[in-house]
Coordinates of N, CA and C in Angstrom, one line a residue:
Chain V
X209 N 12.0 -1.0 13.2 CA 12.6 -0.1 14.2 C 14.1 0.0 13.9
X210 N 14.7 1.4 13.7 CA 16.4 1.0 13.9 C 17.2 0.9 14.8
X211 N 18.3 0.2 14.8 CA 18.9 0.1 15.9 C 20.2 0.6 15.6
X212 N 21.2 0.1 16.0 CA 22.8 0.6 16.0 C 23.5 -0.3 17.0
X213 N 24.7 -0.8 16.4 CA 25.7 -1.6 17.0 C 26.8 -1.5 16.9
X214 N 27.5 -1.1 18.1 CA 29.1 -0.7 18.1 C 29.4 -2.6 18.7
X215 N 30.1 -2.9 17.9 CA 30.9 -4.4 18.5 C 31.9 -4.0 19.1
X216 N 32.6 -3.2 19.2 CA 33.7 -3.2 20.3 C 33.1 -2.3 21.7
X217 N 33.2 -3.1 22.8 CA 33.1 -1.7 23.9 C 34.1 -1.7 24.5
X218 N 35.3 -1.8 24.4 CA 36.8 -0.8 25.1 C 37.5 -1.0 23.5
X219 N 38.4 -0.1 23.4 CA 39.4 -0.1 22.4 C 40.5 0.5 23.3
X220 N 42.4 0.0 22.8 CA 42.7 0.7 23.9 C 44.0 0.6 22.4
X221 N 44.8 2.1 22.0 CA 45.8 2.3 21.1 C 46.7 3.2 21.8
X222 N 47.5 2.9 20.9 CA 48.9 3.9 21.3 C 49.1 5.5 21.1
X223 N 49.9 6.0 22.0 CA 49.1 7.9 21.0 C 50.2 7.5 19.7
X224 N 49.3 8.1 18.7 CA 50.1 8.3 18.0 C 49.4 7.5 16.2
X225 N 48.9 6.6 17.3 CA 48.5 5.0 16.2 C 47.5 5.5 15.4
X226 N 46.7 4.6 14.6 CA 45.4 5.0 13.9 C 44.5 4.7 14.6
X227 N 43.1 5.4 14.3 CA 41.8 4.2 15.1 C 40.7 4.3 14.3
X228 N 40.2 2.9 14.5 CA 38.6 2.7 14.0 C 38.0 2.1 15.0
X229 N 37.0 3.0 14.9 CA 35.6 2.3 15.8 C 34.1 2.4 14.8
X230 N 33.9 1.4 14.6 CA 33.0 0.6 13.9 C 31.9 1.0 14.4
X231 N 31.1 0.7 13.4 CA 29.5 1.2 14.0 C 28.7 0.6 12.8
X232 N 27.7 -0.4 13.1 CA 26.3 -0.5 12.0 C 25.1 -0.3 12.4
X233 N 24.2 0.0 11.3 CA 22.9 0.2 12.0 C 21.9 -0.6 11.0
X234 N 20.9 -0.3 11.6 CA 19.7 -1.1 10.8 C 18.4 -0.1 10.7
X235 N 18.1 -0.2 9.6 CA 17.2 1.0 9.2 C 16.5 0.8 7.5
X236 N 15.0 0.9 7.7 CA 14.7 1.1 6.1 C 15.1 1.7 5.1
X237 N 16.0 2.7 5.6 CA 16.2 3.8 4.5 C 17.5 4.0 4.7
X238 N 17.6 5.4 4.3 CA 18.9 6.1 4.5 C 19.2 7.0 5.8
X239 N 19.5 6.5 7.1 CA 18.9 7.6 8.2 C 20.0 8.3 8.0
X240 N 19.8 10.0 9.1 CA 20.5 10.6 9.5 C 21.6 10.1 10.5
X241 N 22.8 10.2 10.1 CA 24.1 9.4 11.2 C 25.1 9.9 11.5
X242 N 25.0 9.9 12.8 CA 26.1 10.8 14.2 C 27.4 9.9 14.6
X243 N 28.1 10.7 15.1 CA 29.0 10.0 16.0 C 29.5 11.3 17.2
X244 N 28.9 11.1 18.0 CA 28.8 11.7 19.9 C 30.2 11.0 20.1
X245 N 30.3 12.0 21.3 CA 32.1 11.8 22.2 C 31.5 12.1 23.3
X246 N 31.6 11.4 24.5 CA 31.2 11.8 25.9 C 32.6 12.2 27.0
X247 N 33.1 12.9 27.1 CA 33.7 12.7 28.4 C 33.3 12.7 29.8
X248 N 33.9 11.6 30.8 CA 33.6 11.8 32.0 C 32.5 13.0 33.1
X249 N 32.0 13.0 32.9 CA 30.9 13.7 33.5 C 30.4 14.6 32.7
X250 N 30.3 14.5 31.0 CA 30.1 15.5 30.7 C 28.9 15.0 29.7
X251 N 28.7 16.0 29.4 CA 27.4 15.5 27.8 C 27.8 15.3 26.9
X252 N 26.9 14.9 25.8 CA 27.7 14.2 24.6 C 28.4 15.5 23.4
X253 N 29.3 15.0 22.9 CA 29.2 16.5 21.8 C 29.7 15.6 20.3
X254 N 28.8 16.6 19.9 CA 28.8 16.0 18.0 C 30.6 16.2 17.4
X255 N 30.7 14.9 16.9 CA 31.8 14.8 16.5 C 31.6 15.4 15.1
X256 N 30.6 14.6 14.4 CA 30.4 14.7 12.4 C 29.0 13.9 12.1
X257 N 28.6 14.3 11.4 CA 26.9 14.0 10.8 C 27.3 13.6 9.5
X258 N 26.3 12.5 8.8 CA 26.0 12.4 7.5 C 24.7 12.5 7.5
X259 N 23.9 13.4 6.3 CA 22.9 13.8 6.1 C 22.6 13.6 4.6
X260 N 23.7 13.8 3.9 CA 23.5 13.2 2.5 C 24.7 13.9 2.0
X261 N 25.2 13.3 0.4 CA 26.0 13.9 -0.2 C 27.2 12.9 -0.5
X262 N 28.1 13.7 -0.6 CA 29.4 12.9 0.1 C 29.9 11.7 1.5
X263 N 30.1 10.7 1.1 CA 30.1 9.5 1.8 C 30.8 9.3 2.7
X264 N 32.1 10.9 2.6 CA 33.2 10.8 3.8 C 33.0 12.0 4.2
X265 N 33.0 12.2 5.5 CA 32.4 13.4 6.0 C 33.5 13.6 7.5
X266 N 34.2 14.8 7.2 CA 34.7 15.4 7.8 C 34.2 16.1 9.7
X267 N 35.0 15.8 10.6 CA 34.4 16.5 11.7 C 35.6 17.3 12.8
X268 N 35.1 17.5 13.5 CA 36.3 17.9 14.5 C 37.0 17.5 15.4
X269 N 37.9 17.8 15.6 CA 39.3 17.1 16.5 C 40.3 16.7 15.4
X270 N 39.9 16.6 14.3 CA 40.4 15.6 13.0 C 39.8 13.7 12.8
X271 N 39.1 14.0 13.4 CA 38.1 12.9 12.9 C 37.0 12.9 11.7
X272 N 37.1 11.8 10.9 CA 36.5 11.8 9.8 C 35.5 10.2 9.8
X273 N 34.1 9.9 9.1 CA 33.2 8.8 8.7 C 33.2 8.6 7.7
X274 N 32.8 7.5 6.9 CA 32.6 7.0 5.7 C 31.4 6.2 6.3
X275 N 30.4 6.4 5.6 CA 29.4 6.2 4.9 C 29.4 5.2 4.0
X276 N 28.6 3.6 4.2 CA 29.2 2.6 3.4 C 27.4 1.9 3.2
X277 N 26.8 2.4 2.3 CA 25.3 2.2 2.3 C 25.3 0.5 2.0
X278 N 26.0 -0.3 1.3 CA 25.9 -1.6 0.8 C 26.5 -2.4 2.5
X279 N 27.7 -1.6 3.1 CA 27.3 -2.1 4.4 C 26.6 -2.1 5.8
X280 N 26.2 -1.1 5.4 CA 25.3 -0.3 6.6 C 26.2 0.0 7.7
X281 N 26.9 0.8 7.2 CA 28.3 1.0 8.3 C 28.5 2.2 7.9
X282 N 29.3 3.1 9.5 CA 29.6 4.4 9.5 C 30.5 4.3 10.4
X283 N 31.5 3.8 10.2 CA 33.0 3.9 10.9 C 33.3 4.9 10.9
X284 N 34.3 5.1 12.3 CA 34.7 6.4 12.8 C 36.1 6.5 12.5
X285 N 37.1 7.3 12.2 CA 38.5 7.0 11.8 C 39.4 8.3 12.2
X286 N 40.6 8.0 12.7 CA 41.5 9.2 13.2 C 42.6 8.9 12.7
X287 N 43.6 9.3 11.9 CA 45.0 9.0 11.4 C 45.8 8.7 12.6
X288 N 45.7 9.9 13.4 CA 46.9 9.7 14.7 C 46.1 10.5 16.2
X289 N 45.9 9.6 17.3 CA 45.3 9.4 18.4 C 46.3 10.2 19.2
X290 N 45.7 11.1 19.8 CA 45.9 12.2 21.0 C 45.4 11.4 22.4
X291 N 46.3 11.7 23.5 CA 45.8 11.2 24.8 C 44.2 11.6 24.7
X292 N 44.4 13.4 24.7 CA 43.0 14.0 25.0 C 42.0 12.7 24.4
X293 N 42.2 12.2 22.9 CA 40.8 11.4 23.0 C 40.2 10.3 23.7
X294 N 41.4 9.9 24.2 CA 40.8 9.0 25.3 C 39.0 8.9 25.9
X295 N 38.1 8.7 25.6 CA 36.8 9.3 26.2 C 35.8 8.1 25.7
X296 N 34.5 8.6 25.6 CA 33.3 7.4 25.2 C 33.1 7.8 24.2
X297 N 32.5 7.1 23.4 CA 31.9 7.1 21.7 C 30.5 6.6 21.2
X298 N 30.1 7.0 21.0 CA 28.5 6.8 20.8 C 28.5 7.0 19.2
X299 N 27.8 6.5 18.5 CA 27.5 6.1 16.8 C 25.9 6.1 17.2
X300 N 25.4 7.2 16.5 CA 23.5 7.1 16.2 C 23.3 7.2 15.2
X301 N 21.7 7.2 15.3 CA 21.1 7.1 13.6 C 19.8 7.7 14.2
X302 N 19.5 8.6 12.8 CA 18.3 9.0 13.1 C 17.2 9.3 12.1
X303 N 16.1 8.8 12.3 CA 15.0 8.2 10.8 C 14.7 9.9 10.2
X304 N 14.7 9.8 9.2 CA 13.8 10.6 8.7 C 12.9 11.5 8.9
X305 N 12.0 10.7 9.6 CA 10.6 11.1 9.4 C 10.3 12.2 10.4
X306 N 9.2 11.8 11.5 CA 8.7 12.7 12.2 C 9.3 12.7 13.6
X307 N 9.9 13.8 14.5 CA 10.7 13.6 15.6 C 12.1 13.6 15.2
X308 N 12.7 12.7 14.6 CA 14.3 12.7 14.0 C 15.1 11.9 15.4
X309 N 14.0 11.3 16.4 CA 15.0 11.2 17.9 C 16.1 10.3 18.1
X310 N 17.4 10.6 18.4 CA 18.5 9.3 18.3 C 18.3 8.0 18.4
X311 N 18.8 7.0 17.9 CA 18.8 5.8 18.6 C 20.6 5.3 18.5
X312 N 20.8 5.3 20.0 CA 22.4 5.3 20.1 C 22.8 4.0 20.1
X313 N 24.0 3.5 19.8 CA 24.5 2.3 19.8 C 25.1 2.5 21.5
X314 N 25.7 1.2 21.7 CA 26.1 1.2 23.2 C 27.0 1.9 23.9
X315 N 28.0 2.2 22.8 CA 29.2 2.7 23.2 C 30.6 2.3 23.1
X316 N 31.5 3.2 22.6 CA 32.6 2.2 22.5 C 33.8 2.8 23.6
X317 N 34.5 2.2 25.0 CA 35.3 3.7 25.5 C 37.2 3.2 24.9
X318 N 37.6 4.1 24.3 CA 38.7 4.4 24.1 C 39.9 4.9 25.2
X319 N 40.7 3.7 25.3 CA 41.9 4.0 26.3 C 43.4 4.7 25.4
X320 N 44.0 5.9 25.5 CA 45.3 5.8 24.9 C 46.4 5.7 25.8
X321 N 47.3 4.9 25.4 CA 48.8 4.1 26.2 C 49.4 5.0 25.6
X322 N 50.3 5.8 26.6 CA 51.3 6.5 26.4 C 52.6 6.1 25.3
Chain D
X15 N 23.6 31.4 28.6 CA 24.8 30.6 28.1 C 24.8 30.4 26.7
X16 N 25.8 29.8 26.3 CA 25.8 29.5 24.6 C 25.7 28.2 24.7
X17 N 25.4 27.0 25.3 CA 25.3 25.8 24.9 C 23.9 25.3 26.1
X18 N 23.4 23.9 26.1 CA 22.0 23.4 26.9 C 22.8 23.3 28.1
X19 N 21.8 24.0 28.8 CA 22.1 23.9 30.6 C 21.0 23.7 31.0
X20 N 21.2 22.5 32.2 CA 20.7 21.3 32.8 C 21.1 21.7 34.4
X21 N 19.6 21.8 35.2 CA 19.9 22.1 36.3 C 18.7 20.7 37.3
X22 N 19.0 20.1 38.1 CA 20.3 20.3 38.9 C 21.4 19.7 38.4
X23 N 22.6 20.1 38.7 CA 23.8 19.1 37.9 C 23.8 17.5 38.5
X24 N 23.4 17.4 40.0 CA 23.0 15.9 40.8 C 22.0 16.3 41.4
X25 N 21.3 15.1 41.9 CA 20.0 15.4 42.5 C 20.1 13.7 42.9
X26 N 20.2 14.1 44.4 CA 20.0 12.8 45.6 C 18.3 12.8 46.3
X27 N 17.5 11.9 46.2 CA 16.3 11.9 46.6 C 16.1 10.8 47.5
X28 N 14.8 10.5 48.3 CA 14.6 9.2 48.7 C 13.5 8.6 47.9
X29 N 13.3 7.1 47.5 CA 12.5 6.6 47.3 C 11.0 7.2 47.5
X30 N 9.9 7.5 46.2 CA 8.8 7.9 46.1 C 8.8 9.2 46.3
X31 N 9.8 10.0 46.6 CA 9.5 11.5 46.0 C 9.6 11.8 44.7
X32 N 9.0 13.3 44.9 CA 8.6 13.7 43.2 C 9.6 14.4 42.8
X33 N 10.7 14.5 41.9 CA 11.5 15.3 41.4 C 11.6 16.2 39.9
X34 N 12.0 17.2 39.9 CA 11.7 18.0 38.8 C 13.1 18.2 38.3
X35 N 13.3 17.9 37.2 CA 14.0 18.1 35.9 C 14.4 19.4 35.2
X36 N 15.3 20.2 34.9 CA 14.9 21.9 34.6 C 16.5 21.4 32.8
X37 N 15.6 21.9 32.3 CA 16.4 22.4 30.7 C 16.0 23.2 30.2
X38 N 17.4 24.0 30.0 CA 17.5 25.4 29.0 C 17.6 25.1 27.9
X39 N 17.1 24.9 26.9 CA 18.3 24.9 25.2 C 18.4 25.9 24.7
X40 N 19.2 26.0 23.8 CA 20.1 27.0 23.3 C 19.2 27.9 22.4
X41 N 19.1 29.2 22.7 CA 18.5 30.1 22.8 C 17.8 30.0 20.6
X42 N 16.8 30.0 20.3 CA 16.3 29.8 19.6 C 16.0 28.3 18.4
X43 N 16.3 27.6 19.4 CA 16.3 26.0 19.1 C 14.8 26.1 19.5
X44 N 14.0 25.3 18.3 CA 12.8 24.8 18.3 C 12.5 23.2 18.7
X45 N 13.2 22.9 18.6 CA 13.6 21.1 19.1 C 14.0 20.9 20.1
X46 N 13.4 20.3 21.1 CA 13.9 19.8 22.4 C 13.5 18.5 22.9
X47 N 14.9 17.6 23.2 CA 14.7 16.2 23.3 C 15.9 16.0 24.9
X48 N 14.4 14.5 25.4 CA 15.3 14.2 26.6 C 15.4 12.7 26.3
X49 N 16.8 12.4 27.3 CA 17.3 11.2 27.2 C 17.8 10.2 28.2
X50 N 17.9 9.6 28.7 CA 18.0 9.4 30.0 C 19.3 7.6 29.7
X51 N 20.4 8.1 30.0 CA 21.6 6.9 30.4 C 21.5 6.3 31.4
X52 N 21.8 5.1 31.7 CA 21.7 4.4 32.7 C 22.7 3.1 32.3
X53 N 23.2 2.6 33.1 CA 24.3 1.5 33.5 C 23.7 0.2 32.2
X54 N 22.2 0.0 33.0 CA 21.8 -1.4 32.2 C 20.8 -1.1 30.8
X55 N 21.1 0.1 30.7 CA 19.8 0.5 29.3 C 20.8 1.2 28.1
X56 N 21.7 1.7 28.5 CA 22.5 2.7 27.8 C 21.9 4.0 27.9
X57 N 22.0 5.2 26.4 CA 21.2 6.2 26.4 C 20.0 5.3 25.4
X58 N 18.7 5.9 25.8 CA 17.6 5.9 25.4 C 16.5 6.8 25.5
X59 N 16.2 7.2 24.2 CA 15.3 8.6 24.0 C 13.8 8.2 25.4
X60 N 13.4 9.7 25.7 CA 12.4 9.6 26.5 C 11.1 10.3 25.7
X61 N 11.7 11.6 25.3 CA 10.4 12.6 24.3 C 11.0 13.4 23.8
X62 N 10.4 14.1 22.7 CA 10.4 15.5 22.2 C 9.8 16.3 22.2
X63 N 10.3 17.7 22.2 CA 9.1 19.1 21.7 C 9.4 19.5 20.2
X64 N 8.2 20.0 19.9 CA 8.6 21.0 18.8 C 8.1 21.6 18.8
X65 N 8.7 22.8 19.5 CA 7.8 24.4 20.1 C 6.9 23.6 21.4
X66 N 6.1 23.9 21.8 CA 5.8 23.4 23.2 C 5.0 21.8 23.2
X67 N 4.8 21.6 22.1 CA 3.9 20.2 21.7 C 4.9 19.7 21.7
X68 N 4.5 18.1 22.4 CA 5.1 16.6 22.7 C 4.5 15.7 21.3
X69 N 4.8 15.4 20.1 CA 3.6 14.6 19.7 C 4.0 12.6 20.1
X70 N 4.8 12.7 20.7 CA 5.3 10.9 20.8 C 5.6 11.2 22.0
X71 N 4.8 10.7 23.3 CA 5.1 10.4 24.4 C 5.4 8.7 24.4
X72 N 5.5 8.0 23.7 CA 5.7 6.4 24.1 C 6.9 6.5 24.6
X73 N 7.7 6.9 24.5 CA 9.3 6.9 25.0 C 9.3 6.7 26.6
X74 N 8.3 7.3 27.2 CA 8.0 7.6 28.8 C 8.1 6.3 29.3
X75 N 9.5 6.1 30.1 CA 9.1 4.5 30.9 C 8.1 3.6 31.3
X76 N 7.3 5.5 32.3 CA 5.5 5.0 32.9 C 5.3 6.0 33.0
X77 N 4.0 5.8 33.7 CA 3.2 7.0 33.4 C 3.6 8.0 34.8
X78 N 4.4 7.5 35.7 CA 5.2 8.3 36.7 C 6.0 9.6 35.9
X79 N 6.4 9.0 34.6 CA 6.9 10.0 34.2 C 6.2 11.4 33.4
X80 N 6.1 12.8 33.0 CA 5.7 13.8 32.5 C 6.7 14.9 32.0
X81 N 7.0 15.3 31.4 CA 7.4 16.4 30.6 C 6.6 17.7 30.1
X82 N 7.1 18.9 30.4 CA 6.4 19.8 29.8 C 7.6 20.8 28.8
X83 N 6.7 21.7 28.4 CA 7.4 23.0 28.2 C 7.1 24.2 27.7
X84 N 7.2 25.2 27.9 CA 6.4 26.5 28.0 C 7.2 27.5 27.6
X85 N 6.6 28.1 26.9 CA 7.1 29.8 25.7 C 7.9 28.8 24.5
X86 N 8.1 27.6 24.2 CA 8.7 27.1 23.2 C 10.5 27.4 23.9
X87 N 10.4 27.3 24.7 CA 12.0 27.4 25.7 C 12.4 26.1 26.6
X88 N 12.3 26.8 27.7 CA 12.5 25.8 28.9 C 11.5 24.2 29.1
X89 N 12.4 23.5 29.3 CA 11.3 22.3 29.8 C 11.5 21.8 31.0
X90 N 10.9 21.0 31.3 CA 11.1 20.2 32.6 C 10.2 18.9 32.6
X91 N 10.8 18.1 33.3 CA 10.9 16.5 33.2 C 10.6 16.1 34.9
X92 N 9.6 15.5 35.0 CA 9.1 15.5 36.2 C 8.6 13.6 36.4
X93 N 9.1 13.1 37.5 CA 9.5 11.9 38.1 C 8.7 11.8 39.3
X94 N 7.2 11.4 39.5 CA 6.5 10.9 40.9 C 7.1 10.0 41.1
X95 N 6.7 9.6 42.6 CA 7.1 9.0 43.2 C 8.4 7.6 43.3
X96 N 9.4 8.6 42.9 CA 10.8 8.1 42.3 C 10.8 6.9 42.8
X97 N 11.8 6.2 42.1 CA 11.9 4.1 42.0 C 13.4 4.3 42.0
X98 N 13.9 3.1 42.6 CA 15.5 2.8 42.7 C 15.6 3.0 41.0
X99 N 15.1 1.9 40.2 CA 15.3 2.1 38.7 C 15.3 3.2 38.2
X100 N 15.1 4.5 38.7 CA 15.1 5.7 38.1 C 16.0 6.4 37.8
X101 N 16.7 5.7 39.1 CA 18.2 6.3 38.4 C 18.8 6.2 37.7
X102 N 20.0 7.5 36.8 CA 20.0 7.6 35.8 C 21.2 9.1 35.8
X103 N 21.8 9.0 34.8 CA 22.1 10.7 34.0 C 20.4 10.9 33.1
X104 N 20.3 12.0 33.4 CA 18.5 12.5 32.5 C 19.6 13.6 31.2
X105 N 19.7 13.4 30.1 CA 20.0 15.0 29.1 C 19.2 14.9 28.7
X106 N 19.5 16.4 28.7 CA 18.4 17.2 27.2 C 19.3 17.7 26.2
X107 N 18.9 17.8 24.8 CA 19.4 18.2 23.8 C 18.7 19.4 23.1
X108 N 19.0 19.6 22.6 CA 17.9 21.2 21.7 C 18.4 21.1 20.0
X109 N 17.5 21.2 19.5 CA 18.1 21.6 17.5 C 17.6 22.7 17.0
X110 N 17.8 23.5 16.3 CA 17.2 24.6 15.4 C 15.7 24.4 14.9
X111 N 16.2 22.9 14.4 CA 14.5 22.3 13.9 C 14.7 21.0 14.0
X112 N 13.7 19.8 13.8 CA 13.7 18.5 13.5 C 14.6 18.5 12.8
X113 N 15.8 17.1 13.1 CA 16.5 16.5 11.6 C 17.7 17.2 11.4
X114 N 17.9 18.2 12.1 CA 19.0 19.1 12.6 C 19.8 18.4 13.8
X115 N 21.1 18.6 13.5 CA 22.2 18.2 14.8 C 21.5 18.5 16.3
X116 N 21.5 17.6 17.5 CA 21.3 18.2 18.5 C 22.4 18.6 19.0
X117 N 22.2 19.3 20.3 CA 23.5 19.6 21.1 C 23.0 19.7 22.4
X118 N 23.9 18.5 23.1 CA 23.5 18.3 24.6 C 23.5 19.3 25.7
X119 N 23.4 18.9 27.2 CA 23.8 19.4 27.5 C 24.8 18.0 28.9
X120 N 25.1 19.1 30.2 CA 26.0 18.2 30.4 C 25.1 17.1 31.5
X121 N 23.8 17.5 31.8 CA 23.0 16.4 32.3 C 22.9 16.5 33.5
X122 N 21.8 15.5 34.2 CA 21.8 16.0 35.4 C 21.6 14.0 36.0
X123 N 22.2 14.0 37.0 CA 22.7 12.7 37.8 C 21.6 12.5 38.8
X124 N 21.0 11.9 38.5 CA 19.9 11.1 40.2 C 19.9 9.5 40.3
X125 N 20.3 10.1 41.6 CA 20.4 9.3 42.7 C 19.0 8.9 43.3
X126 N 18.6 7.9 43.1 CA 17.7 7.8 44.4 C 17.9 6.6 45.3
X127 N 17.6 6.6 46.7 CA 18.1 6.0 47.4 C 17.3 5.2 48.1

């Protein structure tokens, strides 16, 4: 079965600073791998997917992943942190096969300090 | 709309009524998946469509729970005789096809009391 594990659940940086939020998963293969932003009462929205290819994969807001198959890691990374990101972060993975249905890590929420 | 709309946006019940679930996805998405957040579970998958077929219902908590969906569009997610544990944010997501990005929507909140 795979699973997914965010080890931090609050991160809290300065605007301005860098950030990583970590994420591993566990899976036979090479799954499909997300990284969701939730705001406050809202639904999740796709930040950036790896599907195959290129191991650093660009998304939006200026957020980018790397793809680290020897560690089973798909850290999330931002040069320089905007209040607006302040929000929830979700890292999934999704098999292959038949369905494709998420399996989300727990969550990580990001605070930015003025 | 251009993105998944999830109606009701909250929904307050009492204990052992039946509540119904309503999702739009985004207009020619063949994939449709619900998910259901909660405090002590996180998000965790419930089912899929692809076109109106479910083929993995194990996701279903119990058998209180059912999902349908009809013309390969709209679905709905239906809850007998609702349980304090039921509560929850419920999303649905929609894809073009399997294995394709989903895209949420913003969910719907039940309360039961």
């Amino acid at each position: 079965a795979q699973s997914v594990t965010q080890p931090d659940i609050h991160i809290t940086v300065s605007e301005g600073a860098s950030l990583e939020l970590r994420c591993n998963y566990s899976y036979g293969a090479t799954p499909y791998l997300f990284w969701y932003v939730q705001s406050p009462g809202q639904g999740l929205q796709l930040l950036l997917k790896y599907f195959s290819g290129d191991t650093l994969v660009q998304g939006i807001k200026g957020f980018e992943a790397e793809f680290k198959r020897s560690q089973s890691s798909f850290n999330l990374r931002k040069p320089s942190v905007h209040w607006s990101d302040a929000a929830e972060y979700f890292c999934a993975v999704a098999g292959r096969d038949a369905g494709n249905m998420l399996t989300f890590g727990g969550g990580t929420r990001l605070m930015v300090k003025p | 709309g251009a993105g998944v709309s999830q109606s009701p946006s909250n929904k307050v019940t009492e204990k052992g009524k039946d509540v119904e679930l309503r999702c739009d996805p985004i207009s020619g998405h063949t994939a449709l998946y619900w998910y259901r957040q909660s405090l002590g579970q996180g998000l965790e998958f419930l089912i899929y469509f692809q076109g109106n077929s479910a083929p993995d219902k194990s996701g279903l908590p119990s058998d209180r729970f059912s999902a349908e969906r009809t013309g390969g569009s709209v679905s709905t997610l239906t809850i007998q005789r609702t349980q304090q544990e039921d509560s929850a944010v419920y999303l649905c997501a929609s894809s073009w096809d399997l294995g394709q990005p989903q895209h949420f929507g913003d969910g719907t909140r039940l309360s039961i009391l």
